[in-house]
Amino acid sequence: MAPILLALSLLLQFLVILPTISGWPVSDAADTFDFLLSRDLISAIQGSLKSTAAASVLRQQINKYSRAIDEVAGLGSDLPVSKRAAAACKIADLIFPGRVFAANDPEYQSEEDFNWSQTCWLPAACFIQLRTTADVAAALKVIRHVGTKFAVRSGGHNPNSGFGSIGDSGVLLDLHGLDTLSLSDDGILHAGPGITWGKAYDFLDPHGITVIGGRHYTVGLPGFLLGGGMTFFPNLYGLGTDSVKSYEVVLANSTIIDANAHENADLWRALKGGGSNFGIVTRFDIETHPLHNVQYSLNLYDPSDYVNILYATTQVQKAMETDSNIGFFLNVNPTVIIAGLLYADWPTVPPSAFNAFDSLKSFWGPFIPTTNGTIATLTSAINIGDFPAKREPYAASTKVDHALYVDVHERYLELLKTDMPSANLSYTIQPVAKAAVQAGEYRGGNSLGLEKVSQSWWAPLVEWFDDSTDIAAHKALNDLGNSVQSFAQKRGKALNYQFMNDGSYTQKILDSYGTRQVDTLKKVAKKYDPTGVFQTLQNDGFLLRRL
């Protein structure tokens, strides 16, 4: 053990049993410290929150270990960057007892292996489980004082390594415990960042309403909503982020504010697609909608008939421009093509928009037969379970064009011949009509800079299991993503926008929003995080510092 960490460990063993008077250190030695983190923590909690039981418990815990906190914080400020995470973990262990997991703890491995993609199964100096907004405010105080690297994880669905994971040189803030869920009389869903979309849908289903959210049961709210959020029916109410009425946000200095159309409106709009650049959201207030009855089927097709299947796709996209009730996606795999045919009602006769798919001779049969259900039952039906794998995504967008689609698919077929043992390369076409962009504008606008045209958001994805496939899988994925963009440019069908929720760590997603949007995001970040904590200490993500 390094001398300074050994000293730190021995110091803590002694200090935690020291008596305190009125919660503050007995010795005057603490007064010689450059700062008293314990008092700063109490100030942050009392100044930012109404008196709650959770805040009271945290306040008592900080008082109890005030001297030890200040001693470790004082040491931490003089530690090299590589050692500051250890100091932050020691302090966190005092103020969040039983909720800080280091490498020797039984819960550590399950925390490390939680994320959807094995590319994010990374260690951390410690995993800190937070349960309340007060916890988040206190954790950020510790991080800022000690100057340690940190990452924030909610649903853990982002597959980019280091985004919702960090490595052993930093701490990971786990927000699963912030799982409050309630519905107010005005029809607003109040949800914590620990909630998944499946839980939200199941909660609202008995009320005959829903929210505009994710298409997978286990996806968490924060990454989805802060990145834009592709929904089943984007043309009805816009993207997921467009329905957020208000955010509760913990800023870098640990103050807690609301951001909505009336308070901190610039931050409200920036959070609608601007990612994790401004603070940690601890509550989402989401508009609900009377969208309850939905008809859906998932059909399987022979991939050799790709020319006709892709033509049928363009026909559905054309129909979307005049019927916003239509929802659709096309998922292309080496051995099967899956079409999601969705409608926001229970029609007695299937919509004519799907006739092009009904007439295809390559139809193998339904994966999910035509069903009259709800958003909750649809999400549950396609929740086929996650399997452990390495994953890497890519994002591109284009205008609608059959010849372009065929060009991309034929390049895809060439890439399947690449030597990629244990890898599955796929792509999904996600249609967005002009109505989706208009719906976002109607609800106050967002940060995405979308053009008001009929468009497709492409989501290439590679999944693999063997470490020896890492390089080949990465190369094939990026080749496919780049091909979408280059073929679109040649045909005059290119769009700049790249969807953050499907973006790769190799992409500068925020740049694709446009200069005007980026300049606004920078101004907002500077206003609410003037010292750049989320740019300098946050481990990784689609951050403004990348631009």
Coordinates of C-alpha atoms in Angstrom, one line a residue:
M1 CA 0.0 0.0 0.0
A2 CA 1.3 3.5 -0.9
P3 CA 2.5 5.4 2.2
I4 CA -0.1 8.2 1.9
L5 CA -3.0 5.7 1.5
L6 CA -1.7 3.6 4.5
A7 CA -1.6 6.8 6.6
L8 CA -5.0 7.7 5.4
S9 CA -6.4 4.3 6.4
L10 CA -4.8 4.5 9.9
L11 CA -6.0 8.0 10.3
L12 CA -9.6 7.1 9.5
Q13 CA -9.6 4.1 11.9
F14 CA -8.6 6.5 14.7
L15 CA -10.8 9.5 13.8
V16 CA -14.1 7.8 13.3
I17 CA -14.3 7.0 17.0
L18 CA -13.4 10.6 18.2
P19 CA -16.2 12.2 20.2
T20 CA -17.8 15.3 18.9
I21 CA -19.7 18.1 20.6
S22 CA -22.9 19.4 18.8
G23 CA -21.7 17.5 15.7
W24 CA -18.5 19.5 15.3
P25 CA -14.8 18.6 16.0
V26 CA -13.6 18.8 19.6
S27 CA -10.1 19.8 18.5
D28 CA -9.2 23.2 17.2
A29 CA -6.9 21.6 14.8
A30 CA -9.6 21.4 12.2
D31 CA -9.8 25.2 12.1
T32 CA -6.4 25.3 10.5
F33 CA -7.7 23.4 7.4
D34 CA -8.1 25.3 4.2
F35 CA -11.7 24.3 4.1
L36 CA -14.2 22.4 6.3
L37 CA -16.0 20.1 3.9
S38 CA -18.3 18.9 6.6
R39 CA -19.8 22.3 7.2
D40 CA -19.9 22.9 3.5
L41 CA -21.9 19.7 3.1
I42 CA -24.4 20.7 5.8
S43 CA -24.8 24.1 4.2
A44 CA -25.5 22.6 0.8
I45 CA -28.2 20.3 2.2
Q46 CA -29.9 23.0 4.3
G47 CA -29.6 25.7 1.7
S48 CA -31.0 23.6 -1.1
L49 CA -33.7 21.4 0.3
K50 CA -36.8 21.7 2.4
S51 CA -36.5 19.7 5.7
T52 CA -37.0 16.0 4.8
A53 CA -36.4 12.8 6.7
A54 CA -33.7 11.8 4.2
A55 CA -31.9 15.1 4.5
S56 CA -32.1 14.9 8.2
V57 CA -30.5 11.5 8.3
L58 CA -27.7 12.6 6.0
R59 CA -27.1 15.8 8.1
Q60 CA -26.8 13.6 11.2
Q61 CA -24.3 11.3 9.5
I62 CA -22.2 14.2 8.3
N63 CA -22.2 15.8 11.8
K64 CA -21.2 12.4 13.4
Y65 CA -18.1 12.1 11.2
S66 CA -17.4 15.8 10.7
R67 CA -13.8 15.7 11.8
A68 CA -12.9 12.6 9.9
I69 CA -14.5 14.1 6.7
D70 CA -12.4 17.2 7.1
E71 CA -9.2 15.4 7.7
V72 CA -9.6 13.2 4.7
A73 CA -10.7 16.1 2.5
G74 CA -7.6 18.1 3.6
L75 CA -5.4 15.2 2.6
G76 CA -7.3 14.7 -0.7
S77 CA -6.7 18.2 -1.9
D78 CA -2.9 17.5 -1.8
L79 CA -3.1 14.1 -3.4
P80 CA -2.2 13.5 -7.1
V81 CA -5.2 13.1 -9.4
S82 CA -4.7 9.4 -9.5
K83 CA -5.2 9.1 -5.7
R84 CA -8.0 11.5 -5.2
A85 CA -10.7 8.9 -6.0
A86 CA -9.5 6.9 -2.9
A87 CA -10.0 10.0 -0.7
A88 CA -13.5 10.6 -2.2
C89 CA -14.4 7.0 -1.5
K90 CA -13.3 7.2 2.1
I91 CA -15.4 10.3 2.7
A92 CA -18.4 8.8 0.9
D93 CA -18.2 5.7 3.1
L94 CA -18.6 8.0 6.1
I95 CA -21.6 9.9 4.9
F96 CA -23.3 7.0 3.0
P97 CA -22.6 4.0 5.2
G98 CA -23.4 0.7 3.6
R99 CA -23.8 2.3 0.2
V100 CA -20.2 2.6 -1.0
F101 CA -18.6 -0.5 -2.6
A102 CA -14.9 -0.9 -3.2
A103 CA -13.1 -3.9 -4.7
N104 CA -13.2 -5.9 -1.5
D105 CA -17.0 -5.6 -1.0
P106 CA -19.4 -8.5 -2.0
E107 CA -21.7 -6.1 -4.0
Y108 CA -18.8 -4.7 -6.0
Q109 CA -18.9 -7.2 -8.8
S110 CA -22.6 -6.9 -9.5
E111 CA -22.1 -3.1 -9.6
E112 CA -19.3 -3.5 -12.1
D113 CA -21.2 -5.9 -14.3
F114 CA -24.5 -4.0 -14.3
N115 CA -24.3 -2.1 -17.7
W116 CA -26.1 -3.4 -20.8
S117 CA -22.8 -3.7 -22.8
Q118 CA -19.7 -5.6 -21.6
T119 CA -17.6 -2.7 -23.0
C120 CA -18.8 -0.8 -19.9
W121 CA -18.1 -3.5 -17.4
L122 CA -15.3 -1.4 -15.9
P123 CA -14.1 -1.2 -12.3
A124 CA -14.2 2.0 -10.2
A125 CA -12.4 3.2 -7.2
C126 CA -15.8 2.7 -5.6
F127 CA -19.5 2.6 -6.6
I128 CA -21.6 5.0 -4.5
Q129 CA -25.3 4.3 -4.3
L130 CA -27.4 7.4 -4.0
R131 CA -31.0 7.5 -2.9
T132 CA -32.1 11.2 -2.7
T133 CA -31.5 14.6 -4.2
A134 CA -29.7 15.5 -1.0
D135 CA -27.4 12.5 -1.5
V136 CA -26.5 13.8 -5.0
A137 CA -25.8 17.3 -3.8
A138 CA -23.5 15.9 -1.0
A139 CA -21.7 13.6 -3.4
L140 CA -21.0 16.4 -5.8
K141 CA -19.6 18.5 -3.0
V142 CA -17.2 15.7 -2.2
I143 CA -16.2 15.3 -5.8
R144 CA -15.6 19.0 -6.3
H145 CA -13.6 19.4 -3.1
V146 CA -11.4 16.4 -3.6
G147 CA -11.2 17.0 -7.4
T148 CA -11.7 13.3 -8.4
K149 CA -13.0 12.0 -11.7
F150 CA -16.5 10.7 -11.7
A151 CA -19.2 9.1 -13.9
V152 CA -23.0 9.0 -13.4
R153 CA -25.1 5.9 -14.2
S154 CA -28.8 5.4 -14.2
G155 CA -30.1 2.7 -16.6
G156 CA -26.7 1.8 -17.8
H157 CA -27.9 1.3 -21.4
N158 CA -25.3 3.5 -23.2
P159 CA -22.8 1.0 -24.6
N160 CA -19.9 3.5 -25.0
S161 CA -17.1 2.6 -22.7
G162 CA -16.5 5.2 -20.0
F163 CA -19.8 7.1 -20.4
G164 CA -21.8 5.3 -17.7
S165 CA -18.6 3.6 -16.4
I166 CA -15.2 4.9 -15.4
G167 CA -12.3 2.7 -14.4
D168 CA -10.5 2.5 -11.1
S169 CA -9.2 6.1 -11.2
G170 CA -12.6 7.6 -10.5
V171 CA -15.9 7.1 -8.6
L172 CA -19.2 6.1 -10.1
L173 CA -22.4 7.6 -8.8
D174 CA -25.2 5.0 -9.1
L175 CA -28.7 6.7 -9.2
H176 CA -30.8 3.5 -9.1
G177 CA -32.0 4.4 -5.6
L178 CA -33.7 7.6 -6.8
D179 CA -36.7 5.6 -7.9
T180 CA -39.7 7.7 -6.9
L181 CA -42.7 7.6 -9.1
S182 CA -46.0 9.5 -8.7
L183 CA -48.8 11.1 -10.8
S184 CA -50.1 14.5 -9.9
D185 CA -53.7 15.7 -10.4
D186 CA -52.7 17.7 -13.5
G187 CA -51.5 14.5 -15.2
I188 CA -47.8 15.1 -14.8
L189 CA -45.6 12.0 -14.1
H190 CA -42.9 12.8 -11.5
A191 CA -40.1 10.2 -12.0
G192 CA -36.7 9.8 -10.5
P193 CA -33.6 8.8 -12.6
G194 CA -33.7 5.3 -11.2
I195 CA -36.9 4.5 -13.0
T196 CA -37.0 2.4 -16.2
W197 CA -39.5 3.0 -19.0
G198 CA -41.1 -0.4 -18.3
K199 CA -41.9 0.6 -14.7
A200 CA -43.2 4.0 -15.9
Y201 CA -45.6 2.4 -18.5
D202 CA -46.8 -0.3 -16.0
F203 CA -47.5 2.5 -13.4
L204 CA -49.5 4.6 -15.9
D205 CA -51.3 1.8 -17.7
P206 CA -54.2 1.4 -15.2
H207 CA -54.9 5.1 -15.5
G208 CA -55.4 4.8 -19.3
I209 CA -52.6 7.2 -20.2
T210 CA -49.0 7.0 -21.1
V211 CA -45.8 9.0 -21.5
I212 CA -43.7 9.3 -24.7
G213 CA -40.7 7.2 -23.8
G214 CA -38.4 4.4 -24.6
R215 CA -39.1 1.3 -26.6
H216 CA -37.2 -1.1 -24.3
Y217 CA -38.5 -2.2 -20.9
T218 CA -35.1 -1.9 -19.2
V219 CA -33.9 1.5 -20.6
G220 CA -33.6 4.2 -17.9
L221 CA -35.1 7.7 -18.2
P222 CA -32.1 10.0 -17.9
G223 CA -29.9 9.1 -20.9
F224 CA -32.9 8.6 -23.1
L225 CA -34.5 12.0 -22.3
L226 CA -31.3 14.0 -22.2
G227 CA -30.2 12.6 -25.6
G228 CA -33.5 13.2 -27.4
G229 CA -35.4 9.9 -27.1
M230 CA -36.8 7.9 -30.0
T231 CA -40.3 6.7 -29.2
F232 CA -42.8 4.4 -30.8
F233 CA -44.9 7.3 -32.2
P234 CA -42.6 10.3 -32.5
N235 CA -45.0 12.0 -35.1
L236 CA -47.8 12.3 -32.6
Y237 CA -46.1 14.2 -29.7
G238 CA -42.5 14.6 -30.7
L239 CA -39.5 12.9 -29.1
G240 CA -39.3 11.8 -25.5
T241 CA -37.4 14.9 -24.5
D242 CA -40.2 17.2 -25.9
S243 CA -42.6 16.0 -23.2
V244 CA -40.5 16.9 -20.3
K245 CA -42.2 19.8 -18.5
S246 CA -39.6 20.4 -15.8
Y247 CA -36.3 19.0 -14.5
E248 CA -35.0 19.0 -10.9
V249 CA -31.3 19.5 -11.4
V250 CA -28.3 19.4 -9.0
L251 CA -25.7 21.9 -10.3
A252 CA -22.0 21.5 -10.0
N253 CA -21.9 23.7 -6.8
S254 CA -24.6 21.4 -5.3
T255 CA -27.4 23.9 -5.5
I256 CA -30.7 22.4 -6.5
I257 CA -33.0 24.2 -9.0
D258 CA -36.0 23.5 -11.2
A259 CA -35.7 24.1 -15.0
N260 CA -38.9 24.6 -17.0
A261 CA -40.5 27.1 -19.3
H262 CA -40.9 29.6 -16.4
E263 CA -37.8 29.0 -14.3
N264 CA -34.3 28.7 -15.8
A265 CA -35.9 28.2 -19.2
D266 CA -32.5 28.3 -21.0
L267 CA -31.4 25.3 -19.0
W268 CA -34.7 23.6 -19.6
R269 CA -34.3 23.8 -23.4
A270 CA -30.6 22.9 -23.2
L271 CA -31.3 19.7 -21.3
K272 CA -33.8 18.7 -24.1
G273 CA -31.1 16.9 -26.1
G274 CA -28.0 18.5 -24.6
G275 CA -26.8 15.5 -22.6
S276 CA -24.9 15.5 -19.3
N277 CA -23.2 18.8 -19.7
F278 CA -25.1 20.9 -17.2
G279 CA -25.9 19.0 -14.0
I280 CA -27.4 15.8 -12.6
V281 CA -31.1 15.5 -13.1
T282 CA -32.8 14.0 -10.0
R283 CA -36.4 14.3 -11.1
F284 CA -38.2 14.4 -14.5
D285 CA -41.7 15.9 -14.6
I286 CA -43.2 14.4 -17.8
E287 CA -46.4 15.3 -19.7
T288 CA -48.7 12.3 -20.0
H289 CA -50.9 11.7 -23.1
P290 CA -54.2 9.9 -23.7
L291 CA -52.4 7.5 -26.0
H292 CA -53.5 4.1 -24.6
N293 CA -54.8 1.8 -27.3
V294 CA -52.2 0.7 -29.8
Q295 CA -52.2 -2.0 -32.4
Y296 CA -48.9 -3.7 -33.2
S297 CA -47.2 -6.6 -35.0
L298 CA -43.6 -7.6 -35.5
N299 CA -43.2 -9.4 -38.8
L300 CA -40.2 -11.5 -40.0
Y301 CA -39.0 -11.4 -43.6
D302 CA -36.4 -13.2 -45.8
P303 CA -33.4 -10.8 -46.0
S304 CA -32.7 -11.8 -49.6
D305 CA -35.8 -9.8 -50.6
Y306 CA -34.2 -6.6 -49.3
V307 CA -35.0 -4.5 -52.4
N308 CA -38.7 -4.9 -52.0
I309 CA -38.6 -4.7 -48.2
L310 CA -36.8 -1.4 -48.4
Y311 CA -39.2 -0.1 -50.9
A312 CA -42.1 -1.0 -48.6
T313 CA -40.3 0.9 -45.9
T314 CA -40.3 4.1 -48.0
Q315 CA -44.0 3.6 -48.6
V316 CA -44.7 3.5 -44.9
Q317 CA -42.6 6.7 -44.5
K318 CA -44.5 8.4 -47.2
A319 CA -47.8 7.6 -45.4
M320 CA -46.4 8.9 -42.1
E321 CA -46.4 12.4 -43.5
T322 CA -50.2 12.4 -43.6
D323 CA -51.0 10.0 -40.7
S324 CA -49.1 10.7 -37.5
N325 CA -50.7 7.6 -35.8
I326 CA -48.3 5.4 -37.8
G327 CA -45.3 4.0 -36.0
F328 CA -42.6 1.9 -37.6
F329 CA -39.1 0.6 -37.5
L330 CA -37.1 -1.8 -39.6
N331 CA -34.4 -3.9 -38.0
V332 CA -32.0 -5.6 -40.4
N333 CA -29.9 -8.7 -39.3
P334 CA -27.8 -11.1 -41.4
T335 CA -30.4 -13.9 -41.2
V336 CA -33.7 -12.0 -40.8
I337 CA -35.3 -8.6 -41.3
I338 CA -37.9 -7.5 -38.7
A339 CA -40.5 -4.9 -39.4
G340 CA -42.3 -3.2 -36.5
L341 CA -45.8 -2.2 -37.8
L342 CA -47.5 0.0 -35.2
Y343 CA -50.6 2.1 -35.0
A344 CA -51.8 4.5 -32.3
D345 CA -55.4 3.1 -32.2
W346 CA -57.3 -0.1 -32.5
P347 CA -58.4 0.0 -36.2
T348 CA -60.8 -2.7 -37.3
V349 CA -58.9 -2.9 -40.6
P350 CA -55.1 -2.7 -40.7
P351 CA -53.9 0.7 -41.9
S352 CA -53.4 0.8 -45.7
A353 CA -49.9 2.2 -45.1
F354 CA -48.9 -1.4 -44.3
N355 CA -50.2 -2.9 -47.5
A356 CA -46.8 -2.8 -49.1
F357 CA -45.5 -5.2 -46.3
D358 CA -48.6 -7.4 -46.4
S359 CA -48.1 -8.2 -50.0
L360 CA -44.4 -9.2 -49.7
K361 CA -43.9 -12.8 -50.7
S362 CA -40.8 -12.9 -48.5
F363 CA -43.0 -12.8 -45.3
W364 CA -42.0 -15.7 -43.0
G365 CA -44.6 -15.1 -40.3
P366 CA -45.1 -12.9 -37.3
F367 CA -42.7 -12.7 -34.4
I368 CA -45.5 -10.9 -32.6
P369 CA -48.9 -11.3 -34.3
T370 CA -51.3 -8.3 -34.8
T371 CA -52.3 -7.4 -31.3
N372 CA -54.6 -4.8 -29.8
G373 CA -52.8 -3.6 -26.7
T374 CA -51.2 -0.7 -25.0
I375 CA -47.8 1.0 -24.8
A376 CA -47.2 -1.1 -21.7
T377 CA -48.0 -4.4 -23.3
L378 CA -46.1 -3.5 -26.5
T379 CA -43.0 -2.7 -24.5
S380 CA -43.3 -5.9 -22.5
A381 CA -43.9 -8.0 -25.7
I382 CA -40.7 -6.9 -27.4
N383 CA -38.7 -7.1 -24.2
I384 CA -37.0 -10.4 -25.2
G385 CA -34.3 -10.1 -22.6
D386 CA -30.7 -8.8 -22.7
F387 CA -27.8 -11.1 -23.2
P388 CA -24.2 -10.4 -22.1
A389 CA -22.2 -9.1 -25.0
K390 CA -19.9 -6.3 -26.1
R391 CA -21.7 -3.6 -28.0
E392 CA -20.8 -0.5 -30.1
P393 CA -23.4 1.8 -31.8
Y394 CA -23.3 4.4 -34.5
A395 CA -25.7 7.2 -35.5
A396 CA -26.5 8.8 -38.9
S397 CA -29.5 10.4 -40.5
T398 CA -30.6 10.9 -44.1
K399 CA -33.6 11.8 -46.2
V400 CA -35.9 9.1 -47.5
D401 CA -34.6 7.5 -50.6
H402 CA -35.1 3.9 -51.8
A403 CA -31.9 3.8 -54.0
L404 CA -29.9 5.1 -51.1
Y405 CA -31.3 2.4 -48.8
V406 CA -30.3 -0.3 -51.4
D407 CA -26.8 1.2 -51.7
V408 CA -26.4 1.0 -47.9
H409 CA -27.7 -2.5 -47.6
E410 CA -25.4 -3.8 -50.4
R411 CA -22.5 -2.3 -48.6
Y412 CA -23.8 -4.0 -45.4
L413 CA -23.8 -7.4 -47.3
E414 CA -20.2 -6.9 -48.2
L415 CA -19.2 -6.1 -44.6
L416 CA -20.8 -9.3 -43.5
K417 CA -18.1 -11.2 -45.4
T418 CA -15.5 -9.6 -43.2
D419 CA -13.8 -12.0 -40.7
M420 CA -15.6 -11.1 -37.5
P421 CA -15.8 -14.3 -35.4
S422 CA -18.6 -14.1 -32.8
A423 CA -19.9 -10.7 -34.1
N424 CA -23.4 -9.8 -35.2
L425 CA -23.6 -6.6 -37.4
S426 CA -27.1 -5.1 -37.7
Y427 CA -28.8 -1.8 -38.5
T428 CA -32.2 -0.2 -37.8
I429 CA -34.0 2.4 -39.8
Q430 CA -36.1 4.7 -37.6
P431 CA -38.4 7.1 -39.5
V432 CA -39.1 10.6 -38.4
A433 CA -41.8 12.7 -40.2
K434 CA -42.0 16.5 -40.3
A435 CA -44.8 16.3 -37.8
A436 CA -42.3 15.0 -35.1
V437 CA -40.1 18.1 -35.6
Q438 CA -43.2 20.4 -35.5
A439 CA -44.4 18.7 -32.3
G440 CA -41.1 19.5 -30.6
E441 CA -41.3 23.1 -31.7
Y442 CA -44.9 23.3 -30.3
R443 CA -43.7 22.1 -26.9
G444 CA -41.0 24.8 -26.5
G445 CA -38.3 23.5 -28.8
N446 CA -35.3 21.4 -28.1
S447 CA -31.5 21.5 -28.6
L448 CA -31.3 19.1 -31.6
G449 CA -31.4 21.4 -34.6
L450 CA -33.6 19.1 -36.6
E451 CA -34.5 20.0 -40.2
K452 CA -38.3 19.9 -40.9
V453 CA -38.1 17.1 -43.5
S454 CA -39.1 13.5 -43.7
Q455 CA -36.0 11.6 -42.5
S456 CA -34.5 8.3 -41.4
W457 CA -32.3 7.9 -38.3
W458 CA -29.9 5.0 -38.9
A459 CA -28.7 2.9 -36.0
P460 CA -25.9 0.5 -37.0
L461 CA -24.9 -1.8 -34.1
V462 CA -22.3 -4.5 -33.6
E463 CA -22.5 -7.1 -30.9
W464 CA -19.7 -9.6 -30.2
F465 CA -18.4 -11.9 -27.5
D466 CA -14.8 -12.6 -28.1
D467 CA -12.0 -10.2 -27.3
S468 CA -10.1 -11.2 -30.5
T469 CA -13.0 -9.7 -32.5
D470 CA -12.7 -6.1 -31.0
I471 CA -10.8 -4.5 -33.8
A472 CA -12.7 -6.2 -36.7
A473 CA -16.1 -5.4 -35.1
H474 CA -15.2 -1.8 -34.5
K475 CA -13.9 -1.4 -38.1
A476 CA -17.0 -3.0 -39.7
L477 CA -19.4 -0.9 -37.7
N478 CA -17.6 2.4 -38.5
D479 CA -17.4 1.4 -42.2
L480 CA -21.1 0.9 -42.2
G481 CA -21.9 4.1 -40.5
N482 CA -19.5 6.1 -42.7
S483 CA -21.1 4.4 -45.8
V484 CA -24.5 5.7 -44.8
Q485 CA -23.2 9.2 -44.7
S486 CA -21.0 9.0 -47.8
F487 CA -23.7 7.4 -50.0
A488 CA -26.3 10.0 -48.8
Q489 CA -23.9 12.8 -49.7
K490 CA -23.4 11.4 -53.2
R491 CA -27.2 11.3 -53.7
G492 CA -27.9 14.6 -52.1
K493 CA -29.8 13.0 -49.3
A494 CA -27.5 13.7 -46.4
L495 CA -28.5 15.3 -43.1
N496 CA -26.1 16.6 -40.5
Y497 CA -27.9 15.4 -37.4
Q498 CA -26.6 12.5 -35.4
F499 CA -28.9 11.0 -32.7
M500 CA -27.1 11.0 -29.4
N501 CA -28.9 7.9 -28.0
D502 CA -27.4 5.8 -30.8
G503 CA -24.1 7.7 -31.1
S504 CA -20.6 6.3 -31.0
Y505 CA -17.8 7.6 -28.9
T506 CA -16.0 8.2 -32.2
Q507 CA -18.6 10.8 -33.2
K508 CA -18.9 14.5 -32.2
I509 CA -22.6 14.3 -31.7
L510 CA -23.2 17.9 -30.5
D511 CA -21.4 19.3 -33.6
S512 CA -24.2 17.8 -35.7
Y513 CA -26.8 20.0 -34.0
G514 CA -25.4 23.1 -35.8
T515 CA -23.3 26.1 -34.9
R516 CA -26.2 28.1 -33.4
Q517 CA -27.3 25.3 -31.2
V518 CA -23.8 24.5 -30.0
D519 CA -23.1 28.2 -29.2
T520 CA -26.3 28.2 -27.1
L521 CA -25.3 25.0 -25.2
K522 CA -21.9 26.5 -24.4
K523 CA -23.4 29.6 -23.0
V524 CA -25.8 27.6 -20.8
A525 CA -23.0 25.4 -19.6
K526 CA -20.9 28.4 -18.7
K527 CA -23.8 30.0 -16.8
Y528 CA -24.8 27.0 -14.7
D529 CA -21.3 25.4 -14.4
P530 CA -18.9 28.3 -14.5
T531 CA -15.9 26.4 -13.2
G532 CA -16.5 23.5 -15.7
V533 CA -16.9 20.7 -13.3
F534 CA -18.9 18.6 -15.7
Q535 CA -16.4 19.2 -18.5
T536 CA -13.2 18.6 -16.5
L537 CA -14.1 16.1 -13.8
Q538 CA -16.8 14.1 -15.6
N539 CA -15.1 11.0 -17.1
D540 CA -16.6 10.9 -20.5
G541 CA -19.8 11.4 -22.6
F542 CA -21.0 13.6 -25.4
L543 CA -19.5 16.6 -23.7
L544 CA -18.9 20.1 -24.9
R545 CA -15.2 19.7 -24.2
R546 CA -15.1 17.3 -27.2
L547 CA -15.9 20.1 -29.6

